[in-house]
Coordinates of N, CA, C and O in Angstrom, one line a residue:
M1 N 12.2 -27.6 -31.1 CA 11.9 -27.5 -29.7 C 11.4 -26.1 -29.4 O 10.4 -25.9 -28.7
Q2 N 12.0 -25.1 -30.0 CA 11.5 -23.7 -29.8 C 10.1 -23.5 -30.2 O 9.3 -22.8 -29.5
E3 N 9.7 -24.1 -31.4 CA 8.3 -23.9 -31.8 C 7.3 -24.5 -30.9 O 6.3 -24.0 -30.6
R4 N 7.7 -25.7 -30.3 CA 6.8 -26.3 -29.3 C 6.7 -25.5 -28.1 O 5.6 -25.4 -27.5
T5 N 7.8 -24.9 -27.6 CA 7.7 -24.0 -26.4 C 6.8 -22.8 -26.7 O 6.0 -22.4 -25.9
F6 N 7.0 -22.3 -27.9 CA 6.2 -21.1 -28.3 C 4.7 -21.5 -28.4 O 3.8 -20.8 -27.9
S7 N 4.4 -22.7 -28.9 CA 3.0 -23.2 -28.9 C 2.4 -23.4 -27.5 O 1.3 -23.1 -27.3
L8 N 3.2 -23.9 -26.6 CA 2.8 -24.1 -25.2 C 2.4 -22.7 -24.6 O 1.4 -22.6 -24.0
L9 N 3.3 -21.8 -24.8 CA 3.1 -20.4 -24.3 C 1.8 -19.9 -24.9 O 1.0 -19.2 -24.2
T10 N 1.6 -20.1 -26.2 CA 0.4 -19.5 -26.9 C -0.9 -20.2 -26.3 O -1.9 -19.6 -26.1
A11 N -0.8 -21.5 -26.0 CA -1.9 -22.2 -25.4 C -2.2 -21.7 -24.0 O -3.4 -21.5 -23.7
I12 N -1.2 -21.5 -23.3 CA -1.4 -20.9 -21.9 C -2.0 -19.5 -22.0 O -2.9 -19.1 -21.3
R13 N -1.5 -18.7 -22.9 CA -2.1 -17.4 -23.2 C -3.5 -17.4 -23.5 O -4.4 -16.7 -23.1
A14 N -3.9 -18.4 -24.4 CA -5.3 -18.5 -24.8 C -6.2 -19.0 -23.7 O -7.3 -18.4 -23.5
A15 N -5.7 -19.9 -22.9 CA -6.4 -20.3 -21.7 C -6.6 -19.2 -20.7 O -7.7 -19.0 -20.1
A16 N -5.6 -18.4 -20.5 CA -5.7 -17.2 -19.6 C -6.7 -16.3 -20.1 O -7.5 -15.7 -19.3
A17 N -6.8 -16.1 -21.5 CA -7.8 -15.1 -22.0 C -9.2 -15.6 -21.8 O -10.1 -14.9 -21.5
L18 N -9.4 -17.0 -22.0 CA -10.7 -17.6 -21.7 C -11.1 -17.4 -20.3 O -12.3 -17.1 -20.0
L19 N -10.2 -17.7 -19.4 CA -10.5 -17.5 -17.9 C -10.8 -16.0 -17.6 O -11.6 -15.7 -16.8
W20 N -10.0 -15.1 -18.3 CA -10.2 -13.7 -18.1 C -11.6 -13.3 -18.5 O -12.3 -12.6 -17.8
A21 N -12.1 -13.8 -19.7 CA -13.4 -13.5 -20.2 C -14.5 -14.0 -19.2 O -15.4 -13.3 -18.9
A22 N -14.3 -15.2 -18.7 CA -15.2 -15.7 -17.7 C -15.2 -14.9 -16.4 O -16.3 -14.6 -15.9
A23 N -14.0 -14.4 -16.0 CA -13.9 -13.6 -14.8 C -14.6 -12.3 -15.0 O -15.2 -11.8 -14.1
L24 N -14.5 -11.7 -16.2 CA -15.2 -10.4 -16.5 C -16.7 -10.6 -16.4 O -17.4 -9.8 -15.8
V25 N -17.2 -11.7 -17.0 CA -18.7 -12.0 -16.9 C -19.1 -12.1 -15.4 O -20.1 -11.6 -15.0
I26 N -18.3 -12.8 -14.6 CA -18.6 -13.0 -13.2 C -18.5 -11.7 -12.5 O -19.4 -11.3 -11.7
A27 N -17.5 -10.9 -12.7 CA -17.2 -9.6 -12.0 C -18.4 -8.6 -12.3 O -18.8 -7.9 -11.5
V28 N -18.8 -8.6 -13.5 CA -19.9 -7.7 -14.0 C -21.2 -8.1 -13.5 O -22.0 -7.3 -13.0
G29 N -21.5 -9.5 -13.5 CA -22.8 -9.9 -13.0 C -23.9 -9.3 -13.8 O -23.8 -9.2 -15.0
D30 N -24.9 -8.9 -13.1 CA -26.0 -8.2 -13.8 C -25.9 -6.7 -13.9 O -26.8 -6.1 -14.3
R31 N -24.8 -6.2 -13.5 CA -24.5 -4.8 -13.5 C -23.5 -4.4 -14.6 O -22.4 -4.0 -14.3
I32 N -23.8 -4.6 -15.8 CA -22.9 -4.4 -16.9 C -22.6 -2.9 -17.0 O -23.5 -2.1 -17.2
P33 N -21.3 -2.5 -16.8 CA -21.0 -1.1 -16.9 C -21.2 -0.6 -18.4 O -20.8 -1.2 -19.3
T34 N -21.8 0.6 -18.5 CA -22.0 1.2 -19.8 C -21.3 2.6 -19.7 O -20.9 3.0 -18.6
T35 N -21.3 3.3 -20.8 CA -20.7 4.6 -20.8 C -21.5 5.6 -20.0 O -21.1 6.7 -19.7
A36 N -22.8 5.2 -19.7 CA -23.6 6.0 -18.9 C -23.6 5.7 -17.4 O -24.4 6.2 -16.6
S37 N -22.8 4.7 -17.0 CA -22.8 4.3 -15.6 C -21.3 4.2 -15.2 O -20.4 4.3 -16.0
D38 N -21.2 3.9 -13.9 CA -19.8 3.7 -13.3 C -19.3 2.2 -13.5 O -20.2 1.3 -13.6
V39 N -18.1 2.0 -13.4 CA -17.5 0.7 -13.5 C -17.3 0.3 -12.0 O -16.7 1.0 -11.2
T40 N -17.7 -0.9 -11.7 CA -17.6 -1.4 -10.4 C -16.1 -1.8 -10.1 O -15.3 -1.9 -11.0
V41 N -15.7 -1.9 -8.8 CA -14.3 -2.2 -8.5 C -13.9 -3.5 -9.0 O -12.8 -3.7 -9.6
A42 N -14.8 -4.5 -8.9 CA -14.5 -5.9 -9.4 C -14.3 -5.8 -10.9 O -13.3 -6.5 -11.4
A43 N -15.1 -5.2 -11.6 CA -15.0 -5.1 -13.1 C -13.7 -4.3 -13.4 O -13.0 -4.7 -14.4
A44 N -13.4 -3.3 -12.7 CA -12.2 -2.5 -12.9 C -10.9 -3.3 -12.7 O -10.0 -3.2 -13.5
L45 N -10.9 -4.1 -11.7 CA -9.8 -5.0 -11.4 C -9.6 -6.0 -12.6 O -8.4 -6.1 -13.1
V46 N -10.6 -6.6 -13.0 CA -10.5 -7.6 -14.1 C -10.1 -6.9 -15.4 O -9.2 -7.3 -16.1
L47 N -10.8 -5.8 -15.8 CA -10.5 -5.1 -17.0 C -9.1 -4.6 -17.1 O -8.4 -4.7 -18.1
S48 N -8.6 -4.1 -16.0 CA -7.2 -3.5 -16.1 C -6.1 -4.6 -16.1 O -5.0 -4.2 -16.4
T49 N -6.5 -5.8 -15.8 CA -5.4 -6.8 -15.8 C -5.2 -7.6 -17.2 O -4.2 -8.2 -17.4
Y50 N -6.2 -7.4 -18.1 CA -6.1 -8.2 -19.3 C -4.8 -8.0 -20.1 O -4.2 -8.9 -20.5
P51 N -4.5 -6.7 -20.3 CA -3.3 -6.5 -21.1 C -2.0 -7.1 -20.5 O -1.0 -7.3 -21.2
L52 N -2.1 -7.4 -19.2 CA -0.9 -7.9 -18.6 C -0.6 -9.4 -19.1 O 0.5 -9.8 -19.1
I53 N -1.7 -10.1 -19.5 CA -1.5 -11.4 -20.1 C -0.7 -11.2 -21.3 O 0.3 -12.0 -21.5
D54 N -1.0 -10.3 -22.1 CA -0.2 -10.0 -23.4 C 1.2 -9.5 -23.0 O 2.2 -10.0 -23.7
A55 N 1.3 -8.7 -22.0 CA 2.6 -8.2 -21.6 C 3.5 -9.3 -21.2 O 4.7 -9.4 -21.7
V56 N 3.0 -10.2 -20.3 CA 3.9 -11.3 -19.8 C 4.3 -12.2 -21.0 O 5.5 -12.5 -21.2
A57 N 3.3 -12.5 -21.9 CA 3.7 -13.4 -23.1 C 4.7 -12.7 -23.9 O 5.7 -13.3 -24.4
S58 N 4.5 -11.4 -24.2 CA 5.5 -10.6 -25.0 C 6.8 -10.6 -24.4 O 7.8 -10.8 -25.2
F59 N 7.0 -10.3 -23.1 CA 8.3 -10.2 -22.5 C 8.9 -11.6 -22.5 O 10.1 -11.7 -22.7
F60 N 8.1 -12.6 -22.3 CA 8.7 -14.0 -22.3 C 9.3 -14.3 -23.7 O 10.3 -15.0 -23.8
Q61 N 8.7 -13.7 -24.8 CA 9.1 -14.0 -26.2 C 10.2 -12.9 -26.6 O 10.5 -12.9 -27.8
A62 N 10.6 -12.1 -25.7 CA 11.5 -11.0 -26.0 C 10.9 -10.0 -27.0 O 11.7 -9.4 -27.8
R63 N 9.7 -9.8 -27.0 CA 9.0 -8.8 -27.9 C 8.8 -7.5 -27.0 O 7.7 -7.3 -26.5
W64 N 9.9 -6.8 -26.8 CA 9.9 -5.7 -25.8 C 8.9 -4.6 -26.2 O 8.3 -4.1 -25.2
V65 N 8.7 -4.3 -27.4 CA 7.8 -3.1 -27.8 C 6.4 -3.6 -27.4 O 5.6 -2.8 -26.8
N66 N 6.0 -4.8 -27.8 CA 4.7 -5.3 -27.6 C 4.4 -5.3 -26.0 O 3.4 -4.9 -25.6
G67 N 5.4 -5.8 -25.3 CA 5.3 -5.9 -23.8 C 5.1 -4.5 -23.2 O 4.3 -4.3 -22.3
A68 N 5.9 -3.5 -23.7 CA 5.8 -2.1 -23.2 C 4.4 -1.5 -23.6 O 3.8 -0.9 -22.7
I69 N 3.9 -1.8 -24.8 CA 2.6 -1.3 -25.1 C 1.5 -1.9 -24.3 O 0.7 -1.1 -23.8
S70 N 1.6 -3.2 -24.0 CA 0.6 -3.8 -23.2 C 0.7 -3.4 -21.7 O -0.4 -3.2 -21.1
T71 N 1.9 -3.2 -21.2 CA 2.0 -2.7 -19.8 C 1.4 -1.3 -19.7 O 0.7 -1.0 -18.7
T72 N 1.7 -0.5 -20.7 CA 1.2 0.9 -20.6 C -0.3 0.9 -20.7 O -1.0 1.6 -20.0
A73 N -0.9 -0.1 -21.5 CA -2.3 -0.2 -21.6 C -2.9 -0.6 -20.3 O -4.0 -0.1 -19.9
A74 N -2.3 -1.6 -19.6 CA -2.8 -2.0 -18.3 C -2.8 -0.9 -17.3 O -3.8 -0.8 -16.6
V75 N -1.8 0.0 -17.3 CA -1.8 1.1 -16.4 C -2.9 2.1 -16.7 O -3.6 2.6 -15.9
A76 N -3.0 2.4 -18.0 CA -4.0 3.3 -18.5 C -5.4 2.8 -18.2 O -6.3 3.6 -17.8
L77 N -5.6 1.5 -18.4 CA -6.9 0.9 -18.1 C -7.2 1.0 -16.6 O -8.4 1.2 -16.2
A78 N -6.2 0.7 -15.8 CA -6.4 0.8 -14.4 C -6.9 2.2 -14.0 O -7.8 2.4 -13.2
V79 N -6.2 3.2 -14.5 CA -6.6 4.6 -14.2 C -8.0 4.9 -14.7 O -8.8 5.4 -13.9
A80 N -8.4 4.5 -15.9 CA -9.7 4.8 -16.4 C -10.8 4.0 -15.7 O -11.9 4.5 -15.3
T81 N -10.6 2.7 -15.5 CA -11.6 1.9 -14.8 C -11.8 2.2 -13.3 O -12.9 2.2 -12.9
F82 N -10.7 2.3 -12.6 CA -10.8 2.7 -11.2 C -11.4 4.1 -11.0 O -11.9 4.3 -9.9
A83 N -11.3 4.9 -12.0 CA -12.0 6.2 -11.9 C -13.5 6.0 -12.2 O -14.2 7.0 -12.1
G84 N -13.8 4.9 -12.7 CA -15.3 4.5 -12.9 C -15.8 5.0 -14.3 O -16.9 5.0 -14.6
D85 N -14.8 5.3 -15.2 CA -15.2 5.8 -16.5 C -15.2 4.8 -17.6 O -14.1 4.5 -18.2
A86 N -16.4 4.2 -17.9 CA -16.5 3.1 -18.8 C -16.1 3.6 -20.3 O -15.5 2.9 -21.1
G87 N -16.5 4.9 -20.6 CA -16.1 5.4 -21.9 C -14.6 5.5 -22.1 O -14.1 5.1 -23.2
A88 N -13.9 6.1 -21.1 CA -12.5 6.1 -21.1 C -11.9 4.7 -21.3 O -10.9 4.5 -22.0
A89 N -12.4 3.8 -20.5 CA -11.9 2.4 -20.6 C -12.1 1.8 -22.0 O -11.1 1.2 -22.5
L90 N -13.2 2.1 -22.7 CA -13.4 1.6 -24.0 C -12.3 2.3 -25.0 O -11.8 1.6 -25.9
I91 N -12.0 3.5 -24.7 CA -11.1 4.2 -25.6 C -9.7 3.6 -25.4 O -9.0 3.3 -26.4
V92 N -9.3 3.4 -24.2 CA -8.0 2.8 -23.9 C -7.9 1.4 -24.4 O -6.9 1.0 -25.1
F93 N -8.9 0.6 -24.1 CA -8.9 -0.8 -24.6 C -8.9 -0.8 -26.1 O -8.1 -1.6 -26.7
G94 N -9.7 0.0 -26.7 CA -9.7 0.1 -28.2 C -8.4 0.5 -28.8 O -8.0 -0.1 -29.8
A95 N -7.8 1.5 -28.2 CA -6.5 1.9 -28.8 C -5.5 0.8 -28.6 O -4.7 0.6 -29.6
W96 N -5.5 0.2 -27.5 CA -4.5 -1.0 -27.3 C -4.8 -2.1 -28.3 O -3.9 -2.6 -28.9
A97 N -6.1 -2.5 -28.4 CA -6.5 -3.5 -29.4 C -6.1 -3.2 -30.8 O -5.6 -4.0 -31.5
F98 N -6.3 -1.9 -31.2 CA -5.9 -1.5 -32.5 C -4.4 -1.6 -32.8 O -4.0 -2.2 -33.7
V99 N -3.6 -1.0 -31.8 CA -2.2 -1.0 -32.0 C -1.6 -2.4 -32.0 O -0.8 -2.8 -32.8
S100 N -2.0 -3.2 -30.9 CA -1.4 -4.5 -30.8 C -1.9 -5.4 -32.0 O -1.2 -6.3 -32.5
G101 N -3.1 -5.2 -32.4 CA -3.7 -6.0 -33.5 C -2.9 -5.7 -34.8 O -2.6 -6.6 -35.6
A102 N -2.7 -4.4 -35.0 CA -2.0 -4.0 -36.3 C -0.5 -4.6 -36.3 O -0.1 -5.1 -37.3
I103 N 0.1 -4.6 -35.1 CA 1.5 -5.2 -35.0 C 1.4 -6.7 -35.3 O 2.2 -7.3 -36.0
Q104 N 0.4 -7.4 -34.7 CA 0.2 -8.8 -34.9 C -0.1 -9.1 -36.4 O 0.5 -10.1 -36.9
L105 N -0.9 -8.3 -37.0 CA -1.3 -8.5 -38.4 C -0.1 -8.4 -39.2 O 0.2 -9.2 -40.1
A106 N 0.7 -7.3 -39.0 CA 1.9 -7.1 -39.9 C 2.9 -8.3 -39.7 O 3.5 -8.7 -40.7
G107 N 3.1 -8.7 -38.4 CA 4.0 -9.8 -38.2 C 3.6 -11.2 -38.7 O 4.4 -12.0 -39.1
A108 N 2.3 -11.4 -38.9 CA 1.7 -12.7 -39.3 C 1.7 -12.8 -40.9 O 1.5 -13.8 -41.4
L109 N 1.8 -11.7 -41.6 CA 1.7 -11.7 -43.0 C 2.8 -12.5 -43.7 O 2.6 -13.1 -44.7
S110 N 4.0 -12.5 -43.1 CA 5.1 -13.2 -43.7 C 5.9 -13.9 -42.6 O 6.5 -13.3 -41.8
P111 N 5.8 -15.2 -42.5 CA 5.0 -16.1 -43.4 C 3.6 -16.0 -43.1 O 3.2 -15.6 -42.0
R112 N 2.7 -16.5 -44.0 CA 1.3 -16.4 -43.8 C 0.8 -17.3 -42.7 O 0.9 -18.5 -42.9
Q113 N 0.4 -16.7 -41.6 CA -0.1 -17.4 -40.5 C -1.6 -17.0 -40.3 O -1.9 -16.1 -39.6
W114 N -2.5 -17.7 -41.0 CA -3.9 -17.3 -41.1 C -4.6 -17.0 -39.9 O -5.3 -16.0 -39.7
P115 N -4.5 -17.9 -38.9 CA -5.2 -17.6 -37.6 C -4.7 -16.3 -37.0 O -5.5 -15.5 -36.5
M116 N -3.4 -16.0 -37.1 CA -2.9 -14.8 -36.5 C -3.2 -13.6 -37.4 O -3.4 -12.5 -36.9
I117 N -3.3 -13.8 -38.7 CA -3.7 -12.7 -39.6 C -5.1 -12.3 -39.2 O -5.5 -11.1 -39.1
I118 N -6.0 -13.3 -39.1 CA -7.4 -13.1 -38.7 C -7.5 -12.4 -37.4 O -8.2 -11.4 -37.2
S119 N -6.8 -12.9 -36.4 CA -6.8 -12.4 -35.1 C -6.3 -10.9 -35.0 O -6.9 -10.1 -34.4
G120 N -5.2 -10.6 -35.7 CA -4.7 -9.3 -35.8 C -5.7 -8.3 -36.5 O -5.9 -7.2 -36.1
G121 N -6.3 -8.8 -37.6 CA -7.3 -8.0 -38.3 C -8.5 -7.8 -37.4 O -9.0 -6.6 -37.4
V122 N -9.0 -8.8 -36.7 CA -10.1 -8.6 -35.8 C -9.8 -7.6 -34.7 O -10.6 -6.8 -34.4
S123 N -8.6 -7.8 -34.1 CA -8.2 -6.8 -33.1 C -8.2 -5.4 -33.6 O -8.6 -4.5 -32.9
T124 N -7.6 -5.2 -34.8 CA -7.5 -3.9 -35.3 C -8.9 -3.3 -35.5 O -9.2 -2.1 -35.1
L125 N -9.8 -4.0 -36.1 CA -11.2 -3.6 -36.3 C -11.9 -3.4 -35.1 O -12.7 -2.4 -34.9
A126 N -11.8 -4.3 -34.1 CA -12.5 -4.2 -32.9 C -12.0 -3.0 -32.1 O -12.8 -2.4 -31.5
G127 N -10.7 -2.8 -32.1 CA -10.2 -1.6 -31.5 C -10.9 -0.3 -31.9 O -11.3 0.5 -31.1
L128 N -11.0 -0.2 -33.2 CA -11.7 1.0 -33.8 C -13.1 1.0 -33.3 O -13.6 2.1 -33.0
S129 N -13.8 -0.2 -33.3 CA -15.2 -0.2 -32.9 C -15.4 0.2 -31.4 O -16.3 0.9 -31.0
F130 N -14.4 -0.2 -30.6 CA -14.5 0.1 -29.1 C -14.3 1.6 -28.9 O -15.0 2.2 -28.2
V131 N -13.4 2.2 -29.7 CA -13.2 3.7 -29.6 C -14.5 4.4 -30.1 O -14.9 5.3 -29.4
A132 N -15.0 3.9 -31.2 CA -16.3 4.5 -31.7 C -17.4 4.4 -30.7 O -18.2 5.3 -30.5
A133 N -17.5 3.2 -30.0 CA -18.6 3.0 -29.1 C -18.5 3.8 -27.8 O -19.4 4.1 -27.1
S134 N -17.3 4.3 -27.5 CA -17.0 5.0 -26.3 C -17.9 6.3 -26.2 O -18.1 6.8 -25.1
G135 N -18.3 6.8 -27.3 CA -19.1 8.0 -27.4 C -20.6 7.8 -27.2 O -21.4 8.7 -27.1
Q136 N -21.0 6.6 -27.3 CA -22.4 6.2 -27.1 C -22.8 6.1 -25.7 O -22.0 5.8 -24.8
D137 N -24.1 6.5 -25.4 CA -24.6 6.4 -24.0 C -24.7 5.1 -23.4 O -24.4 4.9 -22.2
E138 N -25.0 4.1 -24.2 CA -25.2 2.8 -23.7 C -24.2 1.7 -24.2 O -24.5 0.5 -24.1
A139 N -23.0 2.1 -24.6 CA -22.0 1.1 -25.0 C -21.6 0.4 -23.7 O -21.4 1.0 -22.7
N140 N -21.5 -0.9 -23.8 CA -21.1 -1.6 -22.5 C -19.8 -2.3 -22.6 O -19.3 -2.7 -23.7
L141 N -19.2 -2.6 -21.5 CA -17.9 -3.2 -21.4 C -18.0 -4.7 -21.5 O -16.9 -5.3 -21.7
A142 N -19.1 -5.3 -21.5 CA -19.3 -6.7 -21.5 C -18.8 -7.2 -22.9 O -18.4 -8.4 -23.1
Q143 N -18.9 -6.4 -23.9 CA -18.4 -6.8 -25.3 C -17.0 -7.2 -25.3 O -16.5 -8.0 -26.2
L144 N -16.2 -6.7 -24.4 CA -14.8 -7.0 -24.3 C -14.6 -8.5 -24.0 O -13.6 -9.1 -24.5
A145 N -15.4 -9.1 -23.2 CA -15.3 -10.5 -22.9 C -15.5 -11.4 -24.2 O -14.7 -12.3 -24.4
G146 N -16.4 -11.0 -25.0 CA -16.6 -11.7 -26.3 C -15.4 -11.6 -27.2 O -15.0 -12.5 -27.8
Y147 N -14.9 -10.4 -27.2 CA -13.7 -10.1 -28.1 C -12.5 -11.0 -27.6 O -11.9 -11.6 -28.4
M148 N -12.3 -11.1 -26.3 CA -11.2 -11.9 -25.8 C -11.4 -13.4 -26.0 O -10.5 -14.1 -26.4
A149 N -12.7 -13.8 -25.9 CA -13.0 -15.2 -26.2 C -12.7 -15.6 -27.6 O -12.1 -16.6 -27.9
V150 N -13.1 -14.7 -28.5 CA -12.8 -15.0 -30.0 C -11.3 -15.0 -30.2 O -10.8 -15.9 -30.9
G151 N -10.6 -14.1 -29.6 CA -9.1 -14.1 -29.8 C -8.5 -15.3 -29.2 O -7.5 -15.8 -29.8
A152 N -9.0 -15.8 -28.1 CA -8.4 -17.0 -27.5 C -8.6 -18.2 -28.4 O -7.7 -19.0 -28.5
V153 N -9.8 -18.3 -29.0 CA -10.1 -19.4 -29.9 C -9.1 -19.4 -31.1 O -8.6 -20.4 -31.5
L154 N -8.9 -18.2 -31.6 CA -8.0 -18.1 -32.7 C -6.5 -18.5 -32.3 O -5.8 -19.1 -33.1
Y155 N -6.1 -18.1 -31.1 CA -4.8 -18.5 -30.6 C -4.8 -20.0 -30.5 O -3.7 -20.6 -30.7
L156 N -5.8 -20.6 -30.0 CA -5.8 -22.1 -29.8 C -5.8 -22.8 -31.2 O -5.0 -23.8 -31.3
I157 N -6.4 -22.2 -32.2 CA -6.3 -22.8 -33.6 C -4.9 -22.7 -34.0 O -4.3 -23.6 -34.6
W158 N -4.3 -21.5 -33.9 CA -2.9 -21.3 -34.3 C -2.0 -22.3 -33.6 O -1.0 -22.9 -34.2
T159 N -2.2 -22.4 -32.2 CA -1.4 -23.3 -31.5 C -1.4 -24.7 -32.0 O -0.4 -25.4 -32.1
A160 N -2.6 -25.2 -32.2 CA -2.8 -26.6 -32.7 C -2.1 -26.8 -34.1 O -1.4 -27.8 -34.3
R161 N -2.2 -25.8 -34.9 CA -1.5 -25.9 -36.3 C 0.0 -25.9 -36.1 O 0.7 -26.7 -36.7
T162 N 0.5 -25.0 -35.2 CA 1.9 -24.9 -35.0 C 2.4 -26.2 -34.3 O 3.5 -26.7 -34.6
W163 N 1.7 -26.7 -33.3 CA 2.1 -27.9 -32.6 C 2.3 -29.1 -33.5 O 3.2 -29.9 -33.5
R164 N 1.3 -29.3 -34.4 CA 1.3 -30.4 -35.4 C 2.5 -30.2 -36.4 O 3.0 -31.2 -36.8
A165 N 2.8 -29.0 -36.7 CA 3.8 -28.8 -37.8 C 5.2 -28.8 -37.1 O 6.2 -29.0 -37.9
A166 N 5.4 -28.6 -35.9 CA 6.7 -28.5 -35.3 C 7.3 -29.9 -35.2 O 6.7 -30.8 -34.8
P167 N 8.6 -30.0 -35.6 CA 9.3 -31.2 -35.4 C 9.6 -31.6 -34.0 O 9.8 -30.7 -33.2
V168 N 9.5 -32.9 -33.7 CA 9.8 -33.3 -32.4 C 11.3 -33.9 -32.4 O 11.6 -34.7 -33.2
S169 N 12.1 -33.3 -31.4 CA 13.5 -33.8 -31.4 C 13.5 -35.2 -30.7 O 12.6 -35.6 -30.0
A170 N 14.6 -35.9 -31.0 CA 14.8 -37.2 -30.5 C 14.8 -37.3 -28.9 O 14.4 -38.2 -28.3
G171 N 15.2 -36.2 -28.3 CA 15.3 -36.1 -26.8 C 14.0 -35.8 -26.2 O 13.9 -35.8 -25.0
A172 N 13.0 -35.3 -27.0 CA 11.8 -34.8 -26.4 C 10.8 -35.9 -26.1 O 10.7 -36.9 -26.7

């Protein structure tokens, strides 16, 4: 039963990430914030909330360190984005993606959970690329929506695999 509850939580988390990616695309519209421009208030609001999805899921699963890291990232993103600094936002988001991805990767290695290994590895590498991009004049924040969409798909794959493998109790 616990595996199925965890799978449901993961599916909700993936759906929230897909909705968040869509919300970012809508909030940005045709004014994609770059490191050479300001972040709009709508984009700042959406960007600063994404780590909260991870924080809520982590706290629900009693993963306190992950929840604290994601909550801290949300606050730091709010400060960077509402200040209008796309470069700082990429640094914060990249650092968060790197740290949370490395934790996810390490946790998925034993037992081998391939979708989560891939997701953690992608997050770790993407985090480094976001930090590296922060120094470019035209690095844009729209790439974060694609990153979240890929992560959501990997979570959905993992959820489907876990759901099929989880035993169903007689009372369920």
